Coordinates of C-alpha atoms in Angstrom, one line a residue:
X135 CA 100.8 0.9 -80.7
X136 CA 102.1 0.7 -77.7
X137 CA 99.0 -0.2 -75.4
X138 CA 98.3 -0.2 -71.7
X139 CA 94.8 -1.3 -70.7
X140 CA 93.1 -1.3 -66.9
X141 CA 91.1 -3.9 -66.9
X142 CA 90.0 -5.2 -63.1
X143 CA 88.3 -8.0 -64.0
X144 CA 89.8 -10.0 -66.8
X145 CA 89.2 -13.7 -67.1
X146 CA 89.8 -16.2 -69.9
X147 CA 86.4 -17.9 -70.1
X148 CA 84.6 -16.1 -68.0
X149 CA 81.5 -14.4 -68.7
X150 CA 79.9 -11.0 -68.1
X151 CA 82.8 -8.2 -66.5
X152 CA 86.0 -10.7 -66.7
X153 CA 84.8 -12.1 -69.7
X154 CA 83.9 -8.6 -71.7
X155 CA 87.5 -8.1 -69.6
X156 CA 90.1 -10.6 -71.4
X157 CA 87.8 -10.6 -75.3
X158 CA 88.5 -6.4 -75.4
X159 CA 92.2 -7.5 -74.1
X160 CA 93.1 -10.0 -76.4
X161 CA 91.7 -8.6 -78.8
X162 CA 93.9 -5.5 -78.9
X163 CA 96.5 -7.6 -78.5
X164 CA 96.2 -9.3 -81.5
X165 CA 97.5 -6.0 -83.6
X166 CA 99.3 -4.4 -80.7
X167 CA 101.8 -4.3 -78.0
X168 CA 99.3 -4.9 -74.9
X169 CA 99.6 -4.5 -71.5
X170 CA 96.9 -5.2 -69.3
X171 CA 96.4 -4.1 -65.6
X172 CA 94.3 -6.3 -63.5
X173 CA 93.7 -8.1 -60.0
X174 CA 96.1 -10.3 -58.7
X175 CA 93.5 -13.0 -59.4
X176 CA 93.5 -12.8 -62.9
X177 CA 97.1 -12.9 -63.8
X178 CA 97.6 -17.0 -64.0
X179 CA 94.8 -17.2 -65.9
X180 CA 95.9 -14.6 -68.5
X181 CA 99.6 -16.4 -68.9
X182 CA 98.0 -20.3 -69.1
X183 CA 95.8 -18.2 -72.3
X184 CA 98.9 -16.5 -73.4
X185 CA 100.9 -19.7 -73.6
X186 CA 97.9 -21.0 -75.5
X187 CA 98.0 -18.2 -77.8
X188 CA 101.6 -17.3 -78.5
X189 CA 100.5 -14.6 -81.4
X190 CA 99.0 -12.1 -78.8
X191 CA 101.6 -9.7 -77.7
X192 CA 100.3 -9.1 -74.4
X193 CA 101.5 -9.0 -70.7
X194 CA 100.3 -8.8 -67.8
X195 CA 100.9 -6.7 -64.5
X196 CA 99.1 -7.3 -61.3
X197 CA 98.2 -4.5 -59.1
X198 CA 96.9 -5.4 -55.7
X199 CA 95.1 -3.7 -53.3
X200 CA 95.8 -3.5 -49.8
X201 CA 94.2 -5.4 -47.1
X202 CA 92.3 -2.9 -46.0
X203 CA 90.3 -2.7 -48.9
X204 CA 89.3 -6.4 -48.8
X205 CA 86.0 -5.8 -48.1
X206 CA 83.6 -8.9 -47.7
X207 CA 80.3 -9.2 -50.4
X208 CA 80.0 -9.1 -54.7
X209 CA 80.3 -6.3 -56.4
X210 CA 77.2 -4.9 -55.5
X211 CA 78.1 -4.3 -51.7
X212 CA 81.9 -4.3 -50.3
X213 CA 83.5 -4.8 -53.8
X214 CA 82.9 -1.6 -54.9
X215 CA 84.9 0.2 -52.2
X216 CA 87.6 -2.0 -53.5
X217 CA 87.5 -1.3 -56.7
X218 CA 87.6 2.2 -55.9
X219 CA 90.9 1.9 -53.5
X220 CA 92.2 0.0 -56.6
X221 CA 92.2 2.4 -58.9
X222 CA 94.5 4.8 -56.5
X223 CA 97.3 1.7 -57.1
X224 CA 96.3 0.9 -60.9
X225 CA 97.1 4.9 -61.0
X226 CA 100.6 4.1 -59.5
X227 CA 101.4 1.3 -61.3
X228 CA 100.2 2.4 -64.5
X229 CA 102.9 6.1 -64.2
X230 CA 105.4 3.6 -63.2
X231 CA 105.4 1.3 -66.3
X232 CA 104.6 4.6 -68.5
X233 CA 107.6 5.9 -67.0
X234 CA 110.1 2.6 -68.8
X235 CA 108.0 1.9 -71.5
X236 CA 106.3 5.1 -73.1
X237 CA 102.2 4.1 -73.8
X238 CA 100.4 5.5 -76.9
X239 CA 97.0 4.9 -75.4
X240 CA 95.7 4.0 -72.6
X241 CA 92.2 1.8 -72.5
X242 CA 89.8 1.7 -69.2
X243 CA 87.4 -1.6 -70.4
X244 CA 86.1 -3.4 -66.9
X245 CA 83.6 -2.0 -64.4
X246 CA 83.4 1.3 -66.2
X247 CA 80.7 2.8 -64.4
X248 CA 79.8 6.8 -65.6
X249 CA 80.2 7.5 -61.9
X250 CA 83.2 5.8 -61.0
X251 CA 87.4 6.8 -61.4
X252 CA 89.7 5.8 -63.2
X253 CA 93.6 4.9 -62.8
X254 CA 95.1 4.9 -66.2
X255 CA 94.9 8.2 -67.3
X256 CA 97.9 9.0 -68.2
X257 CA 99.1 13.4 -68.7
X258 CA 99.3 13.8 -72.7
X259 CA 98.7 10.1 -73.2
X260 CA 95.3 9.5 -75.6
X261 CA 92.6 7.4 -73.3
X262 CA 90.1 5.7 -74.3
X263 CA 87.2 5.4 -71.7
X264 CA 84.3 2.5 -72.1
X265 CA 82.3 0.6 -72.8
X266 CA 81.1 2.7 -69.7
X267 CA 78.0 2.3 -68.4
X268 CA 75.3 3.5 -66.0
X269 CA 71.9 2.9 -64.9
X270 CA 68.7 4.5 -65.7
X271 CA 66.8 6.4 -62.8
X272 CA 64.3 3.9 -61.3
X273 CA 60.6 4.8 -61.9
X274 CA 58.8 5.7 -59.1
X275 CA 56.3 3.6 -59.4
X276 CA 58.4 0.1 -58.9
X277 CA 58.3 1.2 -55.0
X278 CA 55.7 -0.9 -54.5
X279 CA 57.4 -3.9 -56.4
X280 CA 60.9 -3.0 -54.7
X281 CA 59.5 -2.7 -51.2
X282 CA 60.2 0.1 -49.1
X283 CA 63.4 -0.7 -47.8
X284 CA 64.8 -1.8 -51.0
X285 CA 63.2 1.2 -52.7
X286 CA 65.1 3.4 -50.1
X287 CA 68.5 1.2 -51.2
X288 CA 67.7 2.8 -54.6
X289 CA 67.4 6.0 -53.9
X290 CA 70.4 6.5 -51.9
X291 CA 71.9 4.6 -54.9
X292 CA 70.8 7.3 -57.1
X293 CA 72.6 10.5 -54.7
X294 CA 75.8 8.7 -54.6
X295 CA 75.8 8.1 -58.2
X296 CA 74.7 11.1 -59.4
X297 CA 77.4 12.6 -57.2
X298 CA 79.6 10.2 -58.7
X299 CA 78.9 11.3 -62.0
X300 CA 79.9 15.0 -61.5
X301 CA 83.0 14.1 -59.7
X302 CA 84.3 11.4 -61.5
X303 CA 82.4 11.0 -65.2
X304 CA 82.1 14.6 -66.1
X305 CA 85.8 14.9 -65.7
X306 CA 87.0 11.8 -67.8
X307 CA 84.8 12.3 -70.4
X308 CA 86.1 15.7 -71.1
X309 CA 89.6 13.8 -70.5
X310 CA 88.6 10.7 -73.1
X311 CA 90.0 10.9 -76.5
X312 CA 87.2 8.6 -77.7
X313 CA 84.5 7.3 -75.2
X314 CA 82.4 4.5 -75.9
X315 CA 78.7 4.0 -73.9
X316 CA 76.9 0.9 -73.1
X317 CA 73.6 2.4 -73.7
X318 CA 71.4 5.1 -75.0
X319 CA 70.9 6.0 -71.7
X320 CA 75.2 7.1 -71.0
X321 CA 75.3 8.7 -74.6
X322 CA 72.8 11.5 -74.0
X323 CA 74.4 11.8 -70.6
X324 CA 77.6 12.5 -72.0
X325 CA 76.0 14.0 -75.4
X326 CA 79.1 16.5 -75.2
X327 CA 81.5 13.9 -75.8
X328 CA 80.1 12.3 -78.8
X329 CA 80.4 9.0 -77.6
X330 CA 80.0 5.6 -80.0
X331 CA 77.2 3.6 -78.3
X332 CA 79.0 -0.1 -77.8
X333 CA 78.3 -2.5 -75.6
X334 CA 81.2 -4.4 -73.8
X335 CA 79.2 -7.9 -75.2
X336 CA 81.9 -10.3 -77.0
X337 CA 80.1 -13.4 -78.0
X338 CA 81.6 -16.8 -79.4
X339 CA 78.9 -17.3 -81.5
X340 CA 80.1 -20.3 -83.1
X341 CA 80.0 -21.9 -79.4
X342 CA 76.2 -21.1 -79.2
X343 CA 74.2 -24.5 -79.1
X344 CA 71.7 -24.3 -82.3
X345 CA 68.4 -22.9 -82.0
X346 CA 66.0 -25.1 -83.1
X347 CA 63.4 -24.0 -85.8
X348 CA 60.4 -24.8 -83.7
X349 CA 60.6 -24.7 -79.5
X350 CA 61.8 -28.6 -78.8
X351 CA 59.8 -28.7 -75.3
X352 CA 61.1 -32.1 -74.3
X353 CA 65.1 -31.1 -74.4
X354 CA 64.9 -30.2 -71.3
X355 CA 66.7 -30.5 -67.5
X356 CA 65.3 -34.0 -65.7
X357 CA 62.9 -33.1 -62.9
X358 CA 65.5 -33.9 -60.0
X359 CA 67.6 -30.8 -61.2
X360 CA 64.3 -28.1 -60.8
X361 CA 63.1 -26.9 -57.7
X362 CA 59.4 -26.6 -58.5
X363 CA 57.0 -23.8 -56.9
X364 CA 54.4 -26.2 -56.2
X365 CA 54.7 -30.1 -55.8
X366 CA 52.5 -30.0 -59.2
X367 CA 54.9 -27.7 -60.8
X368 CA 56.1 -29.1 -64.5
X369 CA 59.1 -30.2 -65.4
X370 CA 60.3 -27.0 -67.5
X371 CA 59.3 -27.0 -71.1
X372 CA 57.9 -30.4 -70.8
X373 CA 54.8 -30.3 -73.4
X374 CA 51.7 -30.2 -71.5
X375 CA 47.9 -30.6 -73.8
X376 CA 44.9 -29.9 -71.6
X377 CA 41.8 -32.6 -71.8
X378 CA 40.2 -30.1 -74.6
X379 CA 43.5 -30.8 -76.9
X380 CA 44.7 -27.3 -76.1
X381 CA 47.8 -26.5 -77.4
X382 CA 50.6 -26.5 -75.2
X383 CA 52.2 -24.0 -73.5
X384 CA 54.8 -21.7 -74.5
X385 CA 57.3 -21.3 -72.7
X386 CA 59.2 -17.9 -71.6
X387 CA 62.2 -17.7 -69.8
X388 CA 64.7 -15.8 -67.1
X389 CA 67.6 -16.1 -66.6
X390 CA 70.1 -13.8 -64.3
X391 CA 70.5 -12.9 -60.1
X392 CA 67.1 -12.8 -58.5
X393 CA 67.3 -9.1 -57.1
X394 CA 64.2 -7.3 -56.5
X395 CA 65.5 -5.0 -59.3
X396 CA 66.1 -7.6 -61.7
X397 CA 61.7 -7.5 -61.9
X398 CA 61.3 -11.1 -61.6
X399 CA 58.0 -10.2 -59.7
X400 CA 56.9 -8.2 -62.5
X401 CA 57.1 -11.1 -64.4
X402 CA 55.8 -13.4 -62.4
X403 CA 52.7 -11.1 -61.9
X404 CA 52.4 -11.0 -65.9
X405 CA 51.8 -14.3 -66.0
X406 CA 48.6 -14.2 -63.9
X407 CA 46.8 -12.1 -65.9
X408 CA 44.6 -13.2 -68.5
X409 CA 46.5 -12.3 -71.5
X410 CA 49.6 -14.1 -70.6
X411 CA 46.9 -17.5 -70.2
X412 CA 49.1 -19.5 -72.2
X413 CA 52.8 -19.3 -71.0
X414 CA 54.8 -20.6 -68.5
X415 CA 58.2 -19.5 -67.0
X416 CA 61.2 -21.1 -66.2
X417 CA 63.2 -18.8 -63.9
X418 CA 67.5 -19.7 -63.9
X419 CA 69.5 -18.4 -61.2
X420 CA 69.8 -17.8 -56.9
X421 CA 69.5 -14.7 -55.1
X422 CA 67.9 -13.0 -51.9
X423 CA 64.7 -12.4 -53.5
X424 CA 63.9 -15.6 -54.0
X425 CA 61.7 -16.6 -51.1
X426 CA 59.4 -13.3 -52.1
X427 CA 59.1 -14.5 -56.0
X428 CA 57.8 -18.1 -54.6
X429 CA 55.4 -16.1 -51.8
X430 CA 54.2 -14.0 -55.2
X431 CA 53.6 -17.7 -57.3
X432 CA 52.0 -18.9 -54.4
X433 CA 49.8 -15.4 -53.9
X434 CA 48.9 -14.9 -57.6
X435 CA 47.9 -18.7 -58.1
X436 CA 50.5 -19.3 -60.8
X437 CA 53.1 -21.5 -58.8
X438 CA 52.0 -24.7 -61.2
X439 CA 53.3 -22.3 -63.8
X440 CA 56.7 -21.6 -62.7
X441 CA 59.1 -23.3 -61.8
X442 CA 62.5 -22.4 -60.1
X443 CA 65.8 -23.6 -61.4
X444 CA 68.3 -22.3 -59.2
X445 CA 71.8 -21.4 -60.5
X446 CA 72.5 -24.0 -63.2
X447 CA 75.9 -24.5 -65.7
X448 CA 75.9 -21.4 -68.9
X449 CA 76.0 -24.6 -71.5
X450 CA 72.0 -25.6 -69.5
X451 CA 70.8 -22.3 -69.3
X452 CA 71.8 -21.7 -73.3
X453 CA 70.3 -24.6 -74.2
X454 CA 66.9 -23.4 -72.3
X455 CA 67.0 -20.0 -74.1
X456 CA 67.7 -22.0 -77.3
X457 CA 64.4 -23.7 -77.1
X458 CA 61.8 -20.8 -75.9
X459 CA 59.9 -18.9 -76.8
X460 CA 61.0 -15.7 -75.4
X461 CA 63.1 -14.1 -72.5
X462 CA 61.1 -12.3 -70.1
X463 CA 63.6 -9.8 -68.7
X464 CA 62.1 -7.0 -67.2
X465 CA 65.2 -5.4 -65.0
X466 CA 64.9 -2.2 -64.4
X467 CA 68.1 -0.6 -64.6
X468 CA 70.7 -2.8 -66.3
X469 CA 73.6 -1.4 -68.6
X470 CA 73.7 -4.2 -70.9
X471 CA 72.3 -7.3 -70.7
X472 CA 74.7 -10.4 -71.5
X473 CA 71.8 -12.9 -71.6
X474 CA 69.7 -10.4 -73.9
X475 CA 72.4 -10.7 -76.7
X476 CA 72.7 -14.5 -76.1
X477 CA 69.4 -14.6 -76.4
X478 CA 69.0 -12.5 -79.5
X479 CA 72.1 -14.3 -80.8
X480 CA 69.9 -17.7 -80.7
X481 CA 67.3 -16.5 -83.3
X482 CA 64.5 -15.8 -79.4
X483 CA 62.8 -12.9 -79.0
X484 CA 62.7 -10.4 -76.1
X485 CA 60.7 -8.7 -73.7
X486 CA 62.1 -6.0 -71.5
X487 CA 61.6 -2.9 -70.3
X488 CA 61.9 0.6 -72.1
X489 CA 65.3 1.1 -70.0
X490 CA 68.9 1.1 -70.4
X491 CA 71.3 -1.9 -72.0
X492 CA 68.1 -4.3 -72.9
X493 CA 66.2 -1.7 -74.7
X494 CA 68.6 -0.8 -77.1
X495 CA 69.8 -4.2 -77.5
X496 CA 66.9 -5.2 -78.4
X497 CA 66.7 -2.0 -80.8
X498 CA 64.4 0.1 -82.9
X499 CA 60.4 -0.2 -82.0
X500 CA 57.0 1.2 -83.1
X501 CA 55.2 3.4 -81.0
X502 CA 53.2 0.2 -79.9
X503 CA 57.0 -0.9 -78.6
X504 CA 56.7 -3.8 -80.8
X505 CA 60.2 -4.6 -83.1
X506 CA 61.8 -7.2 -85.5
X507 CA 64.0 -8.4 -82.4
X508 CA 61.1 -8.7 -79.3
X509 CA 58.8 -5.8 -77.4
X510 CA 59.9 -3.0 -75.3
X511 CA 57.4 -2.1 -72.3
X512 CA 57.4 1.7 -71.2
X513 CA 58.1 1.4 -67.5
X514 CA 54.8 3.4 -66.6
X515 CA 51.7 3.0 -66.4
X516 CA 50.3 -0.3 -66.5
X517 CA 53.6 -1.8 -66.6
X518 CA 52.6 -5.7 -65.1
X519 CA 49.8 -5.5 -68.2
X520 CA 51.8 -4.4 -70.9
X521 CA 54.0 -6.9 -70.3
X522 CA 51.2 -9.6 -70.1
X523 CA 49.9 -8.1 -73.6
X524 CA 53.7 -8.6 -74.4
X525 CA 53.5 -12.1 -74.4
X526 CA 50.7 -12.4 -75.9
X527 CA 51.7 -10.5 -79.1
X528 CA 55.0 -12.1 -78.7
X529 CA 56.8 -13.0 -82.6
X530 CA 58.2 -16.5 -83.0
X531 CA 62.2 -16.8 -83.6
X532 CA 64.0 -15.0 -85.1
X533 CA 67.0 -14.7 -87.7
X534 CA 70.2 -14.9 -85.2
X535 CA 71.8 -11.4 -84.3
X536 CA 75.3 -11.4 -84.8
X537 CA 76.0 -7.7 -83.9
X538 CA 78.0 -8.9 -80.7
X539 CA 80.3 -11.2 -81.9
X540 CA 83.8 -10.8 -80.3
X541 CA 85.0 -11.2 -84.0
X542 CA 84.2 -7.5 -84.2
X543 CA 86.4 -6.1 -81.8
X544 CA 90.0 -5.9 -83.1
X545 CA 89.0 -3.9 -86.5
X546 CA 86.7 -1.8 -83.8
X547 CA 89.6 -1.3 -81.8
X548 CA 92.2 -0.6 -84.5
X549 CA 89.5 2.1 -85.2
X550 CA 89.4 3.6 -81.9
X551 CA 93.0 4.0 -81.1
X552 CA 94.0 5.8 -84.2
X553 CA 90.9 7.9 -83.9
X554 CA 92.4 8.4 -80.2
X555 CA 96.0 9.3 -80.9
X556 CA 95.2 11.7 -83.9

């Protein structure tokens, strides 16, 4: 089939959007005629991996955006009005191609958000819309954790997505010929659609580092490379015994942007109370609420506890998920968690919240929230507790998960375009 795919982000190598980005792309065009739409940014990239892979029939077509649109920030701020402008010339570009070439699908992979539009739909052409996500309505009772300007952030998030959502994702998911969601949380959104719940995860399992059986505390970054809480703070996973011949530690892990909605202080306020005695926590990654989690160590009296890597290299922070004993990942509204299925790929359990992408990665749970892959917490309630009882009750590791490996996606995808052009 004749294939054209929008696809903003799409990098070789990469990881999260322009990784899930080029693995969906190449893999379709492994079996058929490809061509993938994308930023200007991406296109060398694509051809150096092309050239490397002469089998995949694929080519690419960069679509700018104006100037105008360059808006400074990630895609969390001034991106997103980008993207937006960019799907008005991926729309143009897209008709224009149709017009010589004649597509029998078109495929929307990158930044599918259920409240955002999309370009490539083509009149009479099948499309196939997702891995689309969306995020879960915040509990109310994170304000205090948020703060009240952030909490505010979040709420007006909510109006324009919700908008969003009837202006933009109500209509292409009548349009979709097949639409896949992210989450549980999408599919019962779009129940009338019947979408396939799929994550946009594509992992190179083979490239994992191996797990080892038991947690192998001293494998771990020098001190020089940490920035501690406290001057005392450990070197991360290095084996502490107490006077008494206590065991040592364990050791739980997070790893991802420190946003306030991320729940970083949720878990650092787990692991001051008494159930989580036992654990420490080795936090990877930089972001602006940083300063506040080190005020919270400092507050709650567990800054000789945890310890603050900054943003480190993907092979370091795989190797320190390959050798804990859990990820602590309580975010409260994220689509699907890349570092979850790494995680759960390396044989380590989970703990996250009873929301969105994490939850149903980490999959079915008893009513306790307890599961063969880690613990779900219901985000009510006692929520700082139950994930302190969490770790407590935590299992040890776990038989890998290969349900993401990108080695899945071209019989998927074979499977979605002739359910699509049917």
């Amino acid at each position: 089939m004749k294939v054209a795919i929008g696809a903003f982000a799409c990098g070789p190598g990469g990881g999260s959007e322009p990784g899930a980005g080029w693995e969906w792309t190449r893999a379709a065009a492994l079996r058929h005629d490809v061509w993938v739409f994308t930023d200007p940014s991406w296109i060398e990239p694509i051809r150096a991996a092309v050239r490397a892979e002469p089998e995949l029939r694929l080519t690419p077509v960069e679509v700018p955006a104006p100037a105008w649109a360059n808006y400074p920030g990630d895609f969390g701020r001034g991106e997103r009005m980008r993207y937006v402008a960019w799907q008005y010339f991926l729309r143009r570009a897209v008709r224009a191609k149709h017009a010589e070439i004649g597509f029998d699908i078109t495929h929307h992979i990158t930044y599918a958000a259920d409240w955002m539009p999309s370009g490539v739909v083509l009149p009479g052409v099948p499309f196939v819309w997702g891995p689309v996500g969306g995020t879960a309505p915040l509990p109310s009772q994170f304000r205090e954790q948020l703060g009240d300007k952030q909490f505010a952030v979040e709420v007006a998030r909510g109006v324009i997505t919700a908008a969003g959502r009837v202006a933009c994702g109500e209509v292409l998911s009548r349009r979709a010929s097949v639409m896949l969601a992210a989450n549980e949380d999408v599919a019962r959104r779009f129940r009338r659609a019947h979408p396939r719940v799929e994550p946009n995860i594509a992992l190179h399992l083979d490239e994992l580092p191996l797990a080892t059986p038991v947690p192998d505390r001293g494998a771990q970054p020098a001190a020089a490379t940490a920035r501690p809480v406290a001057a005392a703070a450990q070197v991360a996973g290095t084996e502490i015994t107490g006077t008494d011949g206590a065991k040592p530690p364990r050791r739980a892990v997070f790893a991802g942007r420190l946003l306030a909605w991320k729940g970083v202080r949720l878990a650092v306020a787990a692991l001051a109370r008494p159930h989580a005695e036992g654990w420490t926590l080795d936090i990877y990654g930089s972001g602006p609420d940083e300063d506040q989690i080190r005020a919270a160590c400092e507050q709650l009296g567990v800054a000789d506890r945890v310890t603050l890597h900054g943003q480190r290299p993907r092979d370091e922070v795989l190797k320190a998920l390959a050798t804990c004993d859990a990820l602590l990942f309580p975010s409260m509204h994220d689509s699907a968690g890349w570092i979850v299925a790494e995680t759960l790929a390396l044989g380590r359990p989970v703990i996250c919240l009873d929301i969105g992408g994490p939850a149903m990665q980490v999959g079915e749970v008893s009513r306790f929230g307890m599961g063969p892959r880690g613990i779900r917490v219901r985000p009510y309630g006692d929520v700082v507790g139950a994930l302190a009882r969490a770790l407590r009750d935590c299992p040890g590791p776990l038989e890998p998960d290969r349900r993401f490996d990108v080695e899945r996606l071209p019989n998927l995808l074979d499977e979605l375009y002739v359910k699509a052009a049917r």
